Short mmCIF file of C-alpha atoms and ligand atoms in Angstrom, two decimals:
data_model
loop_
_atom_site.label_atom_id
_atom_site.label_comp_id
_atom_site.label_asym_id
_atom_site.label_seq_id
_atom_site.Cartn_x
_atom_site.Cartn_y
_atom_site.Cartn_z
CA MET Y 11 12.09 -17.32 -13.74
CA ALA Y 12 12.93 -15.25 -10.69
CA LEU Y 13 10.69 -12.56 -9.27
CA GLU Y 14 11.74 -9.05 -10.17
CA GLN Y 15 13.20 -7.59 -6.98
CA THR Y 16 12.09 -4.02 -6.52
CA TRP Y 17 12.41 -1.35 -3.86
CA ARG Y 18 10.18 1.56 -3.02
CA TRP Y 19 11.95 4.88 -3.33
CA TYR Y 20 10.35 8.13 -2.22
CA GLY Y 21 12.21 10.30 -4.70
CA PRO Y 22 15.24 12.57 -4.45
CA ASN Y 23 14.50 13.39 -0.79
CA ASP Y 24 14.46 9.76 0.33
CA PRO Y 25 17.30 9.15 2.81
CA VAL Y 26 17.77 5.82 1.00
CA THR Y 27 19.67 6.52 -2.21
CA LEU Y 28 19.40 4.82 -5.58
CA GLN Y 29 22.88 3.46 -5.02
CA ASP Y 30 21.76 1.94 -1.71
CA ILE Y 31 18.93 0.27 -3.57
CA ARG Y 32 21.32 -1.12 -6.15
CA GLN Y 33 23.58 -2.45 -3.41
CA ALA Y 34 20.63 -4.11 -1.74
CA GLY Y 35 20.37 -6.18 -4.89
CA ALA Y 36 17.17 -4.73 -6.33
CA THR Y 37 16.90 -4.11 -10.04
CA GLY Y 38 13.51 -2.42 -10.12
CA VAL Y 39 12.46 0.88 -8.59
CA VAL Y 40 8.96 1.58 -7.35
CA THR Y 41 8.24 5.26 -7.10
CA ALA Y 42 5.84 8.12 -7.78
CA LEU Y 43 5.87 11.78 -8.69
CA HIS Y 44 4.92 12.70 -5.14
CA GLU Y 45 5.31 16.40 -5.89
CA ILE Y 46 2.40 16.50 -8.35
CA PRO Y 47 -0.78 17.63 -6.59
CA ASN Y 48 -3.45 14.99 -6.26
CA GLY Y 49 -5.77 15.19 -9.28
CA ASP Y 50 -3.33 16.78 -11.75
CA VAL Y 51 -2.03 15.05 -14.86
CA TRP Y 52 1.39 13.40 -14.66
CA GLY Y 53 3.04 15.02 -17.66
CA GLU Y 54 5.32 13.22 -20.07
CA LYS Y 55 8.16 15.63 -19.35
CA GLU Y 56 8.07 15.09 -15.60
CA LEU Y 57 7.85 11.34 -16.03
CA GLU Y 58 10.69 11.30 -18.48
CA ALA Y 59 12.93 13.38 -16.23
CA ARG Y 60 12.26 11.15 -13.22
CA LYS Y 61 12.82 8.02 -15.26
CA ARG Y 62 16.13 9.36 -16.44
CA PHE Y 63 17.10 10.17 -12.87
CA VAL Y 64 16.19 6.70 -11.67
CA GLU Y 65 17.96 4.88 -14.46
CA TRP Y 66 21.00 7.04 -15.24
CA ASP Y 67 23.70 8.67 -13.17
CA ASP Y 68 24.16 11.99 -14.95
CA SER Y 69 26.48 13.42 -12.31
CA LEU Y 70 29.42 11.69 -14.00
CA ILE Y 71 31.33 13.15 -16.91
CA SER Y 72 30.13 10.27 -19.01
CA PRO Y 73 26.67 9.36 -17.77
CA LYS Y 74 26.31 5.77 -16.69
CA LYS Y 75 23.35 3.46 -16.32
CA ARG Y 76 22.62 2.71 -12.70
CA GLY Y 77 21.41 -0.81 -13.34
CA LEU Y 78 17.91 0.08 -12.17
CA THR Y 79 14.62 0.29 -14.05
CA TRP Y 80 11.53 2.21 -13.03
CA SER Y 81 9.24 -0.78 -13.09
CA VAL Y 82 6.24 0.14 -10.95
CA ILE Y 83 4.36 3.34 -10.20
CA GLU Y 84 3.17 3.47 -6.60
CA SER Y 85 0.85 5.34 -6.68
CA ILE Y 86 -1.15 7.82 -8.69
CA PRO Y 87 -3.60 8.90 -5.99
CA VAL Y 88 -7.28 8.74 -6.82
CA HIS Y 89 -8.96 12.07 -6.19
CA GLU Y 90 -11.61 12.26 -3.46
CA GLU Y 91 -14.15 13.55 -6.03
CA ILE Y 92 -13.84 10.21 -7.80
CA LYS Y 93 -14.03 8.23 -4.58
CA GLN Y 94 -17.10 10.10 -3.46
CA GLY Y 95 -18.71 9.98 -6.91
CA LYS Y 96 -19.11 13.76 -7.05
CA PRO Y 97 -20.27 15.59 -10.19
CA ASN Y 98 -16.75 16.71 -10.96
CA ARG Y 99 -15.37 13.19 -11.01
CA ASP Y 100 -15.29 12.96 -14.82
CA TYR Y 101 -12.78 15.77 -14.96
CA PHE Y 102 -10.45 13.94 -12.58
CA ILE Y 103 -11.00 10.61 -14.34
CA GLN Y 104 -10.00 12.27 -17.58
CA ASN Y 105 -6.78 13.45 -15.94
CA TYR Y 106 -6.17 9.97 -14.56
CA LYS Y 107 -6.53 8.48 -18.00
CA GLN Y 108 -4.11 10.99 -19.41
CA SER Y 109 -1.60 10.09 -16.71
CA ILE Y 110 -1.97 6.39 -17.49
CA GLN Y 111 -1.36 7.06 -21.17
CA ASN Y 112 1.78 9.02 -20.33
CA VAL Y 113 2.98 6.25 -18.03
CA GLY Y 114 2.43 3.82 -20.91
CA LYS Y 115 4.50 5.98 -23.24
CA MET Y 116 7.39 5.75 -20.79
CA GLY Y 117 7.13 1.98 -20.86
CA ILE Y 118 6.45 1.66 -17.13
CA PRO Y 119 4.40 -1.54 -17.01
CA VAL Y 120 2.61 -1.55 -13.63
CA LEU Y 121 0.52 0.99 -11.74
CA CYS Y 122 -0.29 0.32 -8.09
CA TYR Y 123 -3.09 2.46 -6.63
CA ASN Y 124 -5.61 2.26 -3.83
CA PHE Y 125 -9.23 3.13 -3.26
CA MET Y 126 -9.23 3.77 0.48
CA PRO Y 127 -11.40 6.72 1.50
CA VAL Y 128 -9.80 9.67 3.34
CA VAL Y 129 -6.87 7.79 4.85
CA ASP Y 130 -4.29 5.59 3.14
CA TRP Y 131 -2.51 3.02 5.33
CA THR Y 132 -3.05 3.60 9.02
CA ARG Y 133 -1.08 2.77 12.16
CA THR Y 134 -1.28 3.88 15.78
CA ASN Y 135 2.37 3.39 16.71
CA LEU Y 136 5.41 3.78 14.48
CA ASN Y 137 7.92 2.80 17.14
CA PHE Y 138 6.67 -0.33 18.84
CA GLU Y 139 9.65 -1.85 20.57
CA LEU Y 140 10.18 -5.55 20.06
CA ASP Y 141 12.05 -7.84 22.47
CA ASP Y 142 15.33 -7.33 20.66
CA GLY Y 143 15.10 -3.52 20.62
CA ALA Y 144 14.01 -3.32 16.98
CA ARG Y 145 11.10 -1.00 16.20
CA ALA Y 146 8.01 -2.08 14.33
CA LEU Y 147 4.80 -0.49 13.07
CA MET Y 148 1.67 -1.31 14.97
CA PHE Y 149 -2.08 -0.98 14.81
CA ASP Y 150 -3.39 -1.16 18.36
CA MET Y 151 -7.18 -1.24 18.44
CA ILE Y 152 -7.39 0.25 21.92
CA ASP Y 153 -5.27 3.22 20.86
CA PHE Y 154 -7.37 3.53 17.76
CA ILE Y 155 -10.55 3.75 19.89
CA VAL Y 156 -8.82 6.27 22.15
CA PHE Y 157 -8.37 8.46 19.11
CA ASP Y 158 -11.75 7.86 17.50
CA THR Y 159 -13.95 8.10 20.59
CA PHE Y 160 -12.02 10.25 23.06
CA ILE Y 161 -9.79 12.57 21.00
CA LEU Y 162 -11.75 13.04 17.79
CA ARG Y 163 -14.99 12.39 19.69
CA ARG Y 164 -16.70 11.20 16.55
CA LYS Y 165 -20.46 11.00 17.01
CA GLY Y 166 -21.75 7.46 17.24
CA SER Y 167 -18.29 5.93 17.47
CA ASP Y 168 -18.95 4.65 20.99
CA GLU Y 169 -21.77 2.47 19.66
CA LEU Y 170 -19.40 0.79 17.26
CA TYR Y 171 -17.04 -0.83 19.73
CA GLU Y 172 -17.61 -3.59 22.25
CA SER Y 173 -18.03 -2.24 25.76
CA HIS Y 174 -14.98 -3.94 27.26
CA LEU Y 175 -12.78 -2.37 24.55
CA LEU Y 176 -14.34 1.03 25.10
CA GLU Y 177 -13.72 0.73 28.82
CA LYS Y 178 -10.07 -0.14 28.22
CA ALA Y 179 -9.75 2.77 25.81
CA LYS Y 180 -11.28 5.15 28.32
CA GLN Y 181 -8.79 4.10 30.97
CA ARG Y 182 -5.92 4.44 28.57
CA PHE Y 183 -7.06 7.88 27.43
CA GLU Y 184 -7.23 9.06 31.01
CA SER Y 185 -3.72 7.83 31.71
CA MET Y 186 -2.21 9.65 28.71
CA ASP Y 187 -0.75 13.15 29.01
CA ARG Y 188 -1.31 15.85 26.37
CA GLU Y 189 1.86 14.99 24.58
CA LYS Y 190 0.96 11.33 24.22
CA ARG Y 191 -2.50 12.20 22.96
CA TYR Y 192 -1.08 14.57 20.39
CA GLU Y 193 1.46 12.01 19.28
CA LEU Y 194 -1.31 9.46 18.71
CA GLU Y 195 -3.37 11.99 16.78
CA LYS Y 196 -0.43 12.84 14.53
CA THR Y 197 0.39 9.22 13.90
CA ILE Y 198 -3.14 8.49 12.73
CA ILE Y 199 -4.05 11.54 10.66
CA ALA Y 200 -0.94 13.45 9.75
CA GLY Y 201 -0.16 11.04 6.93
CA LEU Y 202 2.33 8.21 6.65
CA PRO Y 203 4.90 8.16 3.85
CA GLY Y 204 3.22 7.74 0.51
CA ALA Y 205 -0.18 8.77 1.83
CA GLU Y 206 -0.88 11.90 -0.11
CA GLU Y 207 -3.16 13.58 2.40
CA SER Y 208 -2.65 14.91 5.89
CA TYR Y 209 -5.22 16.64 8.08
CA SER Y 210 -5.83 18.66 11.19
CA LEU Y 211 -8.49 17.31 13.56
CA GLU Y 212 -11.18 19.66 12.20
CA GLN Y 213 -10.36 18.97 8.56
CA PHE Y 214 -10.40 15.31 9.31
CA GLN Y 215 -13.87 15.36 10.86
CA ALA Y 216 -15.15 17.44 7.92
CA LYS Y 217 -13.75 14.86 5.52
CA LEU Y 218 -15.44 12.03 7.39
CA ASP Y 219 -18.74 13.93 7.26
CA GLU Y 220 -18.58 13.94 3.48
CA TYR Y 221 -18.94 10.17 3.64
CA LYS Y 222 -21.99 10.05 5.84
CA ASP Y 223 -24.29 8.93 3.00
CA ILE Y 224 -21.79 6.65 1.24
CA ASP Y 225 -22.06 3.03 2.32
CA ASP Y 226 -20.06 0.07 1.00
CA GLY Y 227 -22.56 -0.55 -1.83
CA GLN Y 228 -22.40 3.02 -3.07
CA TYR Y 229 -18.64 3.15 -2.68
CA ARG Y 230 -18.26 -0.05 -4.68
CA GLU Y 231 -20.33 1.56 -7.44
CA ASN Y 232 -17.99 4.54 -7.40
CA LEU Y 233 -15.03 2.23 -7.80
CA ALA Y 234 -16.76 0.36 -10.64
CA TYR Y 235 -17.54 3.64 -12.43
CA PHE Y 236 -13.88 4.64 -12.20
CA LEU Y 237 -12.62 1.24 -13.35
CA LYS Y 238 -14.95 1.04 -16.34
CA GLU Y 239 -13.39 4.25 -17.51
CA ILE Y 240 -9.73 3.67 -16.77
CA ALA Y 241 -9.18 -0.09 -17.23
CA PRO Y 242 -9.65 -0.06 -21.03
CA VAL Y 243 -7.25 2.88 -21.26
CA ALA Y 244 -4.71 1.02 -19.14
CA GLU Y 245 -5.06 -1.97 -21.44
CA GLN Y 246 -4.52 0.12 -24.56
CA SER Y 247 -1.56 1.85 -22.95
CA GLY Y 248 0.13 -1.37 -21.85
CA VAL Y 249 -0.07 -0.44 -18.16
CA LYS Y 250 -1.21 -3.13 -15.73
CA LEU Y 251 -3.34 -1.85 -12.90
CA ALA Y 252 -2.65 -3.33 -9.48
CA ILE Y 253 -5.17 -2.22 -6.88
CA HIS Y 254 -3.73 -2.24 -3.38
CA PRO Y 255 -5.87 -3.68 -0.58
CA ASP Y 256 -7.20 -1.68 2.34
CA ASP Y 257 -4.69 -1.44 5.13
CA PRO Y 258 -5.93 -2.50 7.61
CA PRO Y 259 -8.59 -4.55 5.81
CA PHE Y 260 -11.61 -3.41 7.80
CA SER Y 261 -13.65 -0.26 8.21
CA LEU Y 262 -12.07 2.64 10.08
CA PHE Y 263 -14.15 5.58 11.38
CA GLY Y 264 -17.27 3.99 9.91
CA LEU Y 265 -15.89 4.64 6.41
CA PRO Y 266 -16.60 2.24 3.55
CA ARG Y 267 -14.00 -0.40 2.67
CA VAL Y 268 -14.24 -2.39 -0.55
CA VAL Y 269 -10.81 -3.94 -1.17
CA SER Y 270 -10.33 -6.17 1.85
CA THR Y 271 -11.19 -9.72 0.77
CA GLU Y 272 -11.09 -12.19 -2.11
CA LYS Y 273 -14.76 -11.44 -2.82
CA ASP Y 274 -13.94 -7.76 -3.11
CA LEU Y 275 -11.27 -8.56 -5.69
CA GLU Y 276 -13.69 -10.75 -7.63
CA PHE Y 277 -16.11 -7.85 -7.84
CA ILE Y 278 -13.32 -5.62 -9.17
CA PHE Y 279 -12.21 -8.15 -11.78
CA ASN Y 280 -15.78 -8.61 -12.96
CA VAL Y 281 -16.10 -4.93 -13.74
CA TYR Y 282 -13.56 -5.31 -16.54
CA ASP Y 283 -12.10 -8.71 -17.19
CA SER Y 284 -8.50 -8.31 -18.28
CA ILE Y 285 -5.06 -8.96 -16.88
CA TYR Y 286 -4.65 -5.20 -17.08
CA ASN Y 287 -7.22 -4.88 -14.31
CA GLY Y 288 -5.33 -6.70 -11.57
CA PHE Y 289 -4.20 -6.42 -7.98
CA THR Y 290 -1.29 -6.04 -5.61
CA MET Y 291 -0.96 -9.05 -3.34
CA CYS Y 292 -0.04 -7.22 -0.17
CA THR Y 293 0.31 -10.10 2.26
CA GLY Y 294 0.63 -7.75 5.22
CA SER Y 295 -2.67 -6.03 4.46
CA PHE Y 296 -4.84 -8.99 3.44
CA GLY Y 297 -3.12 -11.16 6.06
CA VAL Y 298 -4.51 -9.23 9.01
CA ARG Y 299 -7.83 -10.97 8.45
CA PRO Y 300 -7.76 -14.64 9.46
CA ASP Y 301 -10.57 -15.29 6.94
CA ASN Y 302 -8.35 -14.31 4.01
CA ASP Y 303 -6.70 -17.41 2.55
CA LEU Y 304 -3.61 -15.80 1.05
CA VAL Y 305 -2.22 -18.86 -0.67
CA GLY Y 306 -5.64 -19.71 -2.13
CA MET Y 307 -6.02 -16.12 -3.32
CA VAL Y 308 -2.77 -16.35 -5.26
CA GLN Y 309 -3.77 -19.74 -6.64
CA ARG Y 310 -7.21 -18.62 -7.73
CA LEU Y 311 -6.57 -15.03 -8.78
CA GLY Y 312 -2.92 -15.38 -9.81
CA SER Y 313 -3.38 -14.41 -13.44
CA LYS Y 314 -4.31 -10.91 -12.22
CA LEU Y 315 -1.44 -10.63 -9.77
CA ASN Y 316 0.54 -7.71 -11.11
CA PHE Y 317 2.63 -6.76 -8.10
CA ALA Y 318 3.54 -8.29 -4.74
CA HIS Y 319 4.18 -6.56 -1.42
CA LEU Y 320 5.62 -9.18 0.87
CA ARG Y 321 5.56 -8.75 4.63
CA SER Y 322 3.94 -10.37 7.63
CA THR Y 323 1.84 -9.24 10.55
CA GLN Y 324 1.19 -10.69 13.98
CA ARG Y 325 -2.39 -10.35 15.17
CA ASP Y 326 -3.14 -9.56 18.81
CA GLU Y 327 -6.18 -10.42 20.92
CA TYR Y 328 -8.14 -7.23 20.10
CA LYS Y 329 -8.19 -7.28 16.27
CA GLY Y 330 -5.00 -5.23 16.17
CA PHE Y 331 -1.56 -6.29 14.99
CA HIS Y 332 2.07 -5.37 14.77
CA GLU Y 333 4.35 -5.97 11.84
CA ALA Y 334 6.38 -9.13 12.28
CA SER Y 335 9.64 -9.90 10.51
CA HIS Y 336 9.13 -11.08 6.96
CA LEU Y 337 9.23 -14.82 7.51
CA ARG Y 338 7.47 -14.89 10.90
CA GLY Y 339 4.05 -13.82 12.10
CA ASP Y 340 0.71 -15.00 10.73
CA VAL Y 341 1.53 -14.99 7.02
CA ASP Y 342 2.51 -18.33 5.49
CA MET Y 343 5.29 -16.77 3.45
CA TYR Y 344 6.55 -20.10 2.19
CA GLY Y 345 3.09 -20.95 0.85
CA VAL Y 346 2.59 -17.54 -0.73
CA MET Y 347 6.02 -17.56 -2.34
CA LEU Y 348 5.49 -21.04 -3.72
CA ALA Y 349 2.10 -20.04 -5.15
CA ILE Y 350 3.57 -16.94 -6.80
CA LEU Y 351 6.40 -18.95 -8.33
CA LYS Y 352 3.89 -21.48 -9.64
CA GLU Y 353 1.90 -18.64 -11.19
CA GLN Y 354 5.06 -17.41 -12.92
CA SER Y 355 5.78 -20.84 -14.26
CA LYS Y 356 2.22 -21.05 -15.58
CA ARG Y 357 2.70 -17.77 -17.38
CA LYS Y 358 5.91 -19.00 -18.90
CA SER Y 359 4.21 -22.11 -20.22
CA VAL Y 360 1.67 -20.00 -22.13
CA TYR Y 361 4.32 -17.50 -23.27
CA ARG Y 362 2.92 -14.65 -21.22
CA PRO Y 363 5.75 -12.12 -21.36
CA ASP Y 364 5.19 -10.85 -17.81
CA ASP Y 365 6.55 -13.97 -16.15
CA SER Y 366 8.79 -12.09 -13.74
CA ILE Y 367 6.36 -10.53 -11.29
CA PRO Y 368 7.68 -7.43 -9.52
CA MET Y 369 7.83 -7.88 -5.78
CA ARG Y 370 9.17 -5.79 -3.00
CA ALA Y 371 9.91 -6.44 0.62
CA ASP Y 372 7.37 -4.24 2.34
CA HIS Y 373 7.87 -2.40 5.65
CA GLY Y 374 10.98 -3.51 7.46
CA HIS Y 375 11.75 -3.14 11.14
CA THR Y 376 13.96 -0.26 12.17
CA ILE Y 377 17.21 -1.88 13.27
CA LEU Y 378 20.96 -1.32 13.77
CA ASP Y 379 22.28 2.08 12.65
CA ASP Y 380 18.88 3.12 11.37
CA LEU Y 381 17.60 3.37 14.95
CA ASP Y 382 19.52 6.67 15.28
CA LYS Y 383 18.68 8.03 11.85
CA LYS Y 384 15.74 9.90 10.45
CA THR Y 385 13.93 7.37 8.31
CA ASN Y 386 10.57 6.92 6.64
CA PRO Y 387 8.52 4.68 8.95
CA GLY Y 388 8.66 1.13 7.61
CA TYR Y 389 11.09 2.09 4.88
CA SER Y 390 14.48 2.29 6.55
CA ALA Y 391 17.22 0.69 4.48
CA ILE Y 392 18.61 -1.96 6.80
CA GLY Y 393 15.31 -3.45 7.92
CA LEU Y 394 14.07 -3.66 4.35
CA LEU Y 395 17.36 -5.14 3.28
CA ARG Y 396 16.97 -7.86 5.92
CA GLY Y 397 13.45 -8.55 4.67
CA MET Y 398 14.49 -8.66 1.06
CA ALA Y 399 17.46 -10.90 1.77
CA GLU Y 400 15.23 -13.36 3.61
CA LEU Y 401 12.66 -13.38 0.84
CA ARG Y 402 15.32 -13.81 -1.80
CA GLY Y 403 16.73 -16.78 0.07
CA LEU Y 404 13.30 -18.30 0.47
CA GLU Y 405 12.65 -17.91 -3.24
CA MET Y 406 15.91 -19.52 -4.22
CA GLY Y 407 15.37 -22.41 -1.81
CA ILE Y 408 11.93 -23.09 -3.25
CA GLU Y 409 13.19 -22.85 -6.82
CA LYS Y 410 16.05 -25.25 -6.18
CA SER Y 411 13.86 -27.72 -4.32
CA GLY Y 412 11.82 -28.29 -7.46
CA ALA Y 413 8.56 -27.69 -5.54
CA VAL Y 414 7.40 -25.21 -8.18
CA TYR Y 415 7.16 -27.90 -10.82
CA LYS Y 416 5.41 -30.54 -8.71
C1 DNO U 9 2.33 1.59 2.54
C2 DNO U 9 1.86 1.35 1.20
C3 DNO U 9 0.63 2.13 0.79
C4 DNO U 9 0.42 1.93 -0.68
C5 DNO U 9 -0.81 2.57 -1.22
C6 DNO U 9 -1.02 2.13 -2.64
O1 DNO U 9 3.39 1.26 2.89
O2 DNO U 9 1.68 0.00 0.99
O3 DNO U 9 0.82 3.47 1.05
O4 DNO U 9 1.46 2.49 -1.38
O5 DNO U 9 -1.90 2.27 -0.46
O6 DNO U 9 -1.77 3.08 -3.28
#
């Protein structure tokens, strides 16, 4: 059974159209009701209308199916009150449950979400130029320290970093003009596509302060509290949860991080043991840590693998990385793909109906005509198309080789 090829679509304002997605060969759409404020219920009506839009072309005299299915929600954001375990969290959890039930009624089978505090995915450079002129996303640790210690001037941050890195960051900060500093600030805190929050410098510091008494242990408890409430509802509603790992998979700004390793996932699965309480194998996020054994994670935790984001990263010497093309870099994409296909075949043998795991090529390079267009960083059509085409070829090659059944 082949993987279900999906594509992330940011809604009607996405420069990539549903027809583009169809032409790229995807059959599944991954999207969210980005317009609903964080914390509010996703109503049945809104979901139904968006589903209709994704799946049907109503602009024609006789409406026609587009050949696409809304197969994954990415994401319903988790409200900060829940993440911080504030007294009001039960109200927001109630809303979350209601949204899950409504998603279930629409027959959308997978919900990807994350539990990263304050910031969703984070990069320092959205236009890192590769040798061939393509642009990639990058997390440069020195730039990150420039922001944390010299622009934000977060108290205590200088004690967190090794002195040679701090020294490098200081020199870099001094060599940057105002414009460059502002650009870096915007890149880090103004919100990347899909991240539901964006902040000014003051708001950002205030948000960080709210976490001063929340360590990893406490934060994990807050996640467990949330999961104990929502996972049974997801199970009853037929919606498989797929928690997305921290990106990058280590602490930023001294904030807690609890979804970065295999151990973290084990903790999550132990809170409520069900295939409805699963994860997103984001190879680009987990893969930044050399101590994460991606292939082993799929082999050991595969039954809870509800969604796959496939991309690769290339680590640098200072714990940073840039995004490599899909089959290069540090991720063993062959190994991961083989392990996922073996998991699917296992499911088939026990008649598990979800034996076509949704996957999407994650974050492409900006290439060709897209270099001159306004695109969502990481989500320009041509780069993603290249990634998806490569992954599709890899999958077919593995299938045909018979390696899955050995
Ligand atoms: C970035 C994405 C993340 C992801 C969320 C899931 O490209 O992988 O924004 O959607 O973290 O909730």
